[in-house]
Amino acid sequence: MRGAAPPGDRPVSNPNQKSFPVTWDQFHRDSRALAWRLAGIGPFEAVVAIARGGLVPAAIVARELNIRTVETVAVKSYDHQNQGGIRVLKEISQPVLDIAKNGGKVLIVDDLVDTGATARVVRDMLPGAHFATVYAKPKGRELVDTFITEVSQDTWIFFPWDLDVAYVAPISGGTD
């Protein structure tokens, strides 16, 4: 489970489902931490953001590392909260593929590696690229070179773009 559904649509089959809500501030800090970790590995000639989750961290990393060539690849592996088949909706542009082919350093950025299905598809497109994610789950962790925070496989991550400010009842269940 990636963590992209509204809270009311989260799978409820496991009442002990762990959730990890991430605020904009936290995501920005974690994305900058990723940039710090990557600074010693570069310089990179291009960054490829995996749309849509990788767009925000890729923009932050590109700014922090002064990467001017920013590309996207769109791969769909989630239908709401359920994982399905992999579809490439937008390929990586030829100029960025040429950078990699000619020995240039290319960075791939995503918000999360979960099962690794998306990561495998994108890795096959750019086998020599450095793959970085903000968050990693155990099943996909081996497919990324750099990440900031590991979360358990059964944790549902609520990204800031999936959240809205709303009342939350007290843990005790009380109303006052």
mmCIF file of C-alpha atoms in Angstrom:
data_model
loop_
_atom_site.group_PDB
_atom_site.id
_atom_site.type_symbol
_atom_site.label_atom_id
_atom_site.label_comp_id
_atom_site.label_asym_id
_atom_site.label_seq_id
_atom_site.Cartn_x
_atom_site.Cartn_y
_atom_site.Cartn_z
ATOM 1 C CA MET A 1 0.000 0.000 0.000
ATOM 2 C CA ARG A 2 1.442 3.290 -1.075
ATOM 3 C CA GLY A 3 -0.644 5.839 0.753
ATOM 4 C CA ALA A 4 -2.594 7.882 -1.721
ATOM 5 C CA ALA A 5 -6.239 7.419 -0.799
ATOM 6 C CA PRO A 6 -8.356 9.788 1.237
ATOM 7 C CA PRO A 7 -8.534 8.694 4.889
ATOM 8 C CA GLY A 8 -12.112 7.462 4.544
ATOM 9 C CA ASP A 9 -11.046 5.199 1.674
ATOM 10 C CA ARG A 10 -8.105 3.614 3.450
ATOM 11 C CA PRO A 11 -8.260 -0.181 3.614
ATOM 12 C CA VAL A 12 -9.979 -1.224 6.815
ATOM 13 C CA SER A 13 -9.374 -4.965 6.671
ATOM 14 C CA ASN A 14 -6.652 -4.551 9.280
ATOM 15 C CA PRO A 15 -7.782 -2.430 12.247
ATOM 16 C CA ASN A 16 -4.147 -2.284 13.378
ATOM 17 C CA GLN A 17 -3.103 -0.659 10.107
ATOM 18 C CA LYS A 18 -0.292 1.770 10.849
ATOM 19 C CA SER A 19 -0.560 5.256 9.423
ATOM 20 C CA PHE A 20 2.178 7.779 8.866
ATOM 21 C CA PRO A 21 0.805 11.249 8.100
ATOM 22 C CA VAL A 22 3.390 13.564 6.559
ATOM 23 C CA THR A 23 2.957 17.351 6.668
ATOM 24 C CA TRP A 24 4.258 19.727 4.015
ATOM 25 C CA ASP A 25 6.938 20.938 6.448
ATOM 26 C CA GLN A 26 8.084 17.403 7.205
ATOM 27 C CA PHE A 27 8.110 16.419 3.542
ATOM 28 C CA HIS A 28 10.150 19.506 2.674
ATOM 29 C CA ARG A 29 12.659 18.724 5.463
ATOM 30 C CA ASP A 30 12.912 15.081 4.371
ATOM 31 C CA SER A 31 13.357 16.081 0.725
ATOM 32 C CA ARG A 32 16.131 18.522 1.670
ATOM 33 C CA ALA A 33 17.747 15.770 3.762
ATOM 34 C CA LEU A 34 17.662 13.605 0.639
ATOM 35 C CA ALA A 35 19.410 16.394 -1.284
ATOM 36 C CA TRP A 36 22.099 16.610 1.425
ATOM 37 C CA ARG A 37 22.674 12.865 1.142
ATOM 38 C CA LEU A 38 22.907 13.092 -2.643
ATOM 39 C CA ALA A 39 25.223 16.118 -2.695
ATOM 40 C CA GLY A 40 28.329 13.991 -2.234
ATOM 41 C CA ILE A 41 27.294 11.532 -4.934
ATOM 42 C CA GLY A 42 26.741 14.038 -7.771
ATOM 43 C CA PRO A 43 27.008 16.187 -9.659
ATOM 44 C CA PHE A 44 24.042 14.975 -11.671
ATOM 45 C CA GLU A 45 23.362 16.201 -15.187
ATOM 46 C CA ALA A 46 19.626 15.486 -15.030
ATOM 47 C CA VAL A 47 16.905 14.455 -12.616
ATOM 48 C CA VAL A 48 13.932 12.297 -13.585
ATOM 49 C CA ALA A 49 10.880 12.681 -11.364
ATOM 50 C CA ILE A 50 8.481 9.767 -11.227
ATOM 51 C CA ALA A 51 5.088 11.418 -11.626
ATOM 52 C CA ARG A 52 3.201 12.209 -9.609
ATOM 53 C CA GLY A 53 4.648 11.448 -6.190
ATOM 54 C CA GLY A 54 8.213 12.244 -7.196
ATOM 55 C CA LEU A 55 7.441 15.701 -8.600
ATOM 56 C CA VAL A 56 7.720 17.637 -5.330
ATOM 57 C CA PRO A 57 10.869 15.956 -3.958
ATOM 58 C CA ALA A 58 12.531 16.113 -7.396
ATOM 59 C CA ALA A 59 11.888 19.859 -7.584
ATOM 60 C CA ILE A 60 13.393 20.345 -4.117
ATOM 61 C CA VAL A 61 16.404 18.138 -4.890
ATOM 62 C CA ALA A 62 16.929 19.851 -8.277
ATOM 63 C CA ARG A 63 16.933 23.249 -6.581
ATOM 64 C CA GLU A 64 19.286 22.211 -3.787
ATOM 65 C CA LEU A 65 21.742 20.465 -6.129
ATOM 66 C CA ASN A 66 21.420 23.018 -8.966
ATOM 67 C CA ILE A 67 20.224 20.444 -11.495
ATOM 68 C CA ARG A 68 18.711 22.341 -14.427
ATOM 69 C CA THR A 69 17.565 19.421 -16.575
ATOM 70 C CA VAL A 70 14.380 18.107 -14.985
ATOM 71 C CA GLU A 71 12.416 15.347 -16.711
ATOM 72 C CA THR A 72 9.396 13.254 -15.792
ATOM 73 C CA VAL A 73 8.324 9.697 -16.342
ATOM 74 C CA ALA A 74 4.742 8.686 -15.642
ATOM 75 C CA VAL A 75 4.135 5.141 -14.471
ATOM 76 C CA LYS A 76 0.831 4.016 -13.056
ATOM 77 C CA SER A 77 0.865 1.097 -10.673
ATOM 78 C CA TYR A 78 -1.860 2.142 -8.257
ATOM 79 C CA ASP A 79 -5.584 2.398 -8.772
ATOM 80 C CA HIS A 80 -6.743 4.405 -5.766
ATOM 81 C CA GLN A 81 -5.304 2.327 -2.903
ATOM 82 C CA ASN A 82 -5.011 -0.975 -4.791
ATOM 83 C CA GLN A 83 -1.924 -2.000 -6.679
ATOM 84 C CA GLY A 84 -2.582 -3.150 -10.196
ATOM 85 C CA GLY A 85 -0.685 -3.688 -13.412
ATOM 86 C CA ILE A 86 2.088 -1.339 -14.462
ATOM 87 C CA ARG A 87 1.435 1.119 -17.286
ATOM 88 C CA VAL A 88 3.914 3.637 -18.651
ATOM 89 C CA LEU A 89 1.898 6.766 -19.377
ATOM 90 C CA LYS A 90 4.848 9.003 -20.355
ATOM 91 C CA GLU A 91 8.297 7.849 -21.409
ATOM 92 C CA ILE A 92 11.583 9.554 -20.535
ATOM 93 C CA SER A 93 12.643 11.990 -23.270
ATOM 94 C CA GLN A 94 15.387 11.013 -25.690
ATOM 95 C CA PRO A 95 17.748 13.856 -24.641
ATOM 96 C CA VAL A 96 17.781 12.538 -21.046
ATOM 97 C CA LEU A 97 18.208 8.947 -22.246
ATOM 98 C CA ASP A 98 21.147 10.223 -24.336
ATOM 99 C CA ILE A 99 22.741 11.842 -21.267
ATOM 100 C CA ALA A 100 22.649 8.462 -19.525
ATOM 101 C CA LYS A 101 23.796 6.594 -22.650
ATOM 102 C CA ASN A 102 26.798 8.919 -22.994
ATOM 103 C CA GLY A 103 27.926 8.332 -19.407
ATOM 104 C CA GLY A 104 26.254 11.328 -17.738
ATOM 105 C CA LYS A 105 24.935 10.980 -14.208
ATOM 106 C CA VAL A 106 21.145 10.859 -14.053
ATOM 107 C CA LEU A 107 19.164 10.902 -10.826
ATOM 108 C CA ILE A 108 15.720 9.301 -10.487
ATOM 109 C CA VAL A 109 13.550 10.655 -7.639
ATOM 110 C CA ASP A 110 10.284 9.362 -6.180
ATOM 111 C CA ASP A 111 8.429 9.952 -2.938
ATOM 112 C CA LEU A 112 8.307 6.292 -1.945
ATOM 113 C CA VAL A 113 9.427 2.847 -2.967
ATOM 114 C CA ASP A 114 6.816 0.341 -1.802
ATOM 115 C CA THR A 115 6.804 -3.092 -3.453
ATOM 116 C CA GLY A 116 9.357 -1.971 -6.035
ATOM 117 C CA ALA A 117 7.072 -2.512 -9.046
ATOM 118 C CA THR A 118 7.369 1.081 -10.295
ATOM 119 C CA ALA A 119 11.063 1.221 -9.417
ATOM 120 C CA ARG A 120 11.806 -1.891 -11.506
ATOM 121 C CA VAL A 121 10.112 -0.425 -14.581
ATOM 122 C CA VAL A 122 11.936 2.905 -14.306
ATOM 123 C CA ARG A 123 15.267 1.241 -13.463
ATOM 124 C CA ASP A 124 14.958 -0.766 -16.677
ATOM 125 C CA MET A 125 14.615 2.525 -18.587
ATOM 126 C CA LEU A 126 17.740 4.011 -16.957
ATOM 127 C CA PRO A 127 19.808 1.099 -15.598
ATOM 128 C CA GLY A 128 22.834 3.209 -14.668
ATOM 129 C CA ALA A 129 20.946 6.004 -12.932
ATOM 130 C CA HIS A 130 21.077 6.714 -9.210
ATOM 131 C CA PHE A 131 17.643 6.009 -7.694
ATOM 132 C CA ALA A 132 16.600 8.028 -4.640
ATOM 133 C CA THR A 133 13.372 8.127 -2.645
ATOM 134 C CA VAL A 134 12.281 10.015 0.414
ATOM 135 C CA TYR A 135 10.647 6.967 2.017
ATOM 136 C CA ALA A 136 11.263 3.249 1.539
ATOM 137 C CA LYS A 137 9.422 0.098 2.515
ATOM 138 C CA PRO A 138 11.258 -3.223 2.947
ATOM 139 C CA LYS A 139 9.955 -4.944 -0.208
ATOM 140 C CA GLY A 140 11.306 -2.198 -2.479
ATOM 141 C CA ARG A 141 14.262 -0.913 -0.477
ATOM 142 C CA GLU A 142 16.851 -2.946 -2.390
ATOM 143 C CA LEU A 143 15.875 -1.179 -5.615
ATOM 144 C CA VAL A 144 16.861 2.293 -4.426
ATOM 145 C CA ASP A 145 20.357 3.585 -3.856
ATOM 146 C CA THR A 146 19.484 6.355 -1.392
ATOM 147 C CA PHE A 147 16.504 7.037 0.866
ATOM 148 C CA ILE A 148 15.808 8.990 4.043
ATOM 149 C CA THR A 149 13.253 7.105 6.132
ATOM 150 C CA GLU A 150 12.252 3.458 6.171
ATOM 151 C CA VAL A 151 8.687 2.588 7.145
ATOM 152 C CA SER A 152 7.223 -0.863 7.681
ATOM 153 C CA GLN A 153 5.488 -2.591 4.792
ATOM 154 C CA ASP A 154 2.117 -2.392 6.571
ATOM 155 C CA THR A 155 2.293 1.374 7.073
ATOM 156 C CA TRP A 156 0.000 3.611 5.045
ATOM 157 C CA ILE A 157 1.737 6.909 4.256
ATOM 158 C CA PHE A 158 -0.548 9.925 3.997
ATOM 159 C CA PHE A 159 1.292 12.482 1.876
ATOM 160 C CA PRO A 160 0.485 16.175 2.359
ATOM 161 C CA TRP A 161 -1.233 16.451 -1.028
ATOM 162 C CA ASP A 162 -3.630 13.685 0.070
ATOM 163 C CA LEU A 163 -4.641 15.347 3.326
ATOM 164 C CA ASP A 164 -6.987 18.054 4.498
ATOM 165 C CA VAL A 165 -7.249 19.633 7.917
ATOM 166 C CA ALA A 166 -10.086 17.966 9.805
ATOM 167 C CA TYR A 167 -11.247 17.249 13.338
ATOM 168 C CA VAL A 168 -9.798 14.106 14.897
ATOM 169 C CA ALA A 169 -11.562 12.463 17.830
ATOM 170 C CA PRO A 170 -9.495 11.897 20.993
ATOM 171 C CA ILE A 171 -7.766 8.540 21.282
ATOM 172 C CA SER A 172 -9.916 7.712 24.318
ATOM 173 C CA GLY A 173 -13.022 8.025 22.185
ATOM 174 C CA GLY A 174 -14.360 10.808 24.386
ATOM 175 C CA THR A 175 -16.172 13.779 22.910
ATOM 176 C CA ASP A 176 -15.099 16.508 25.281
#
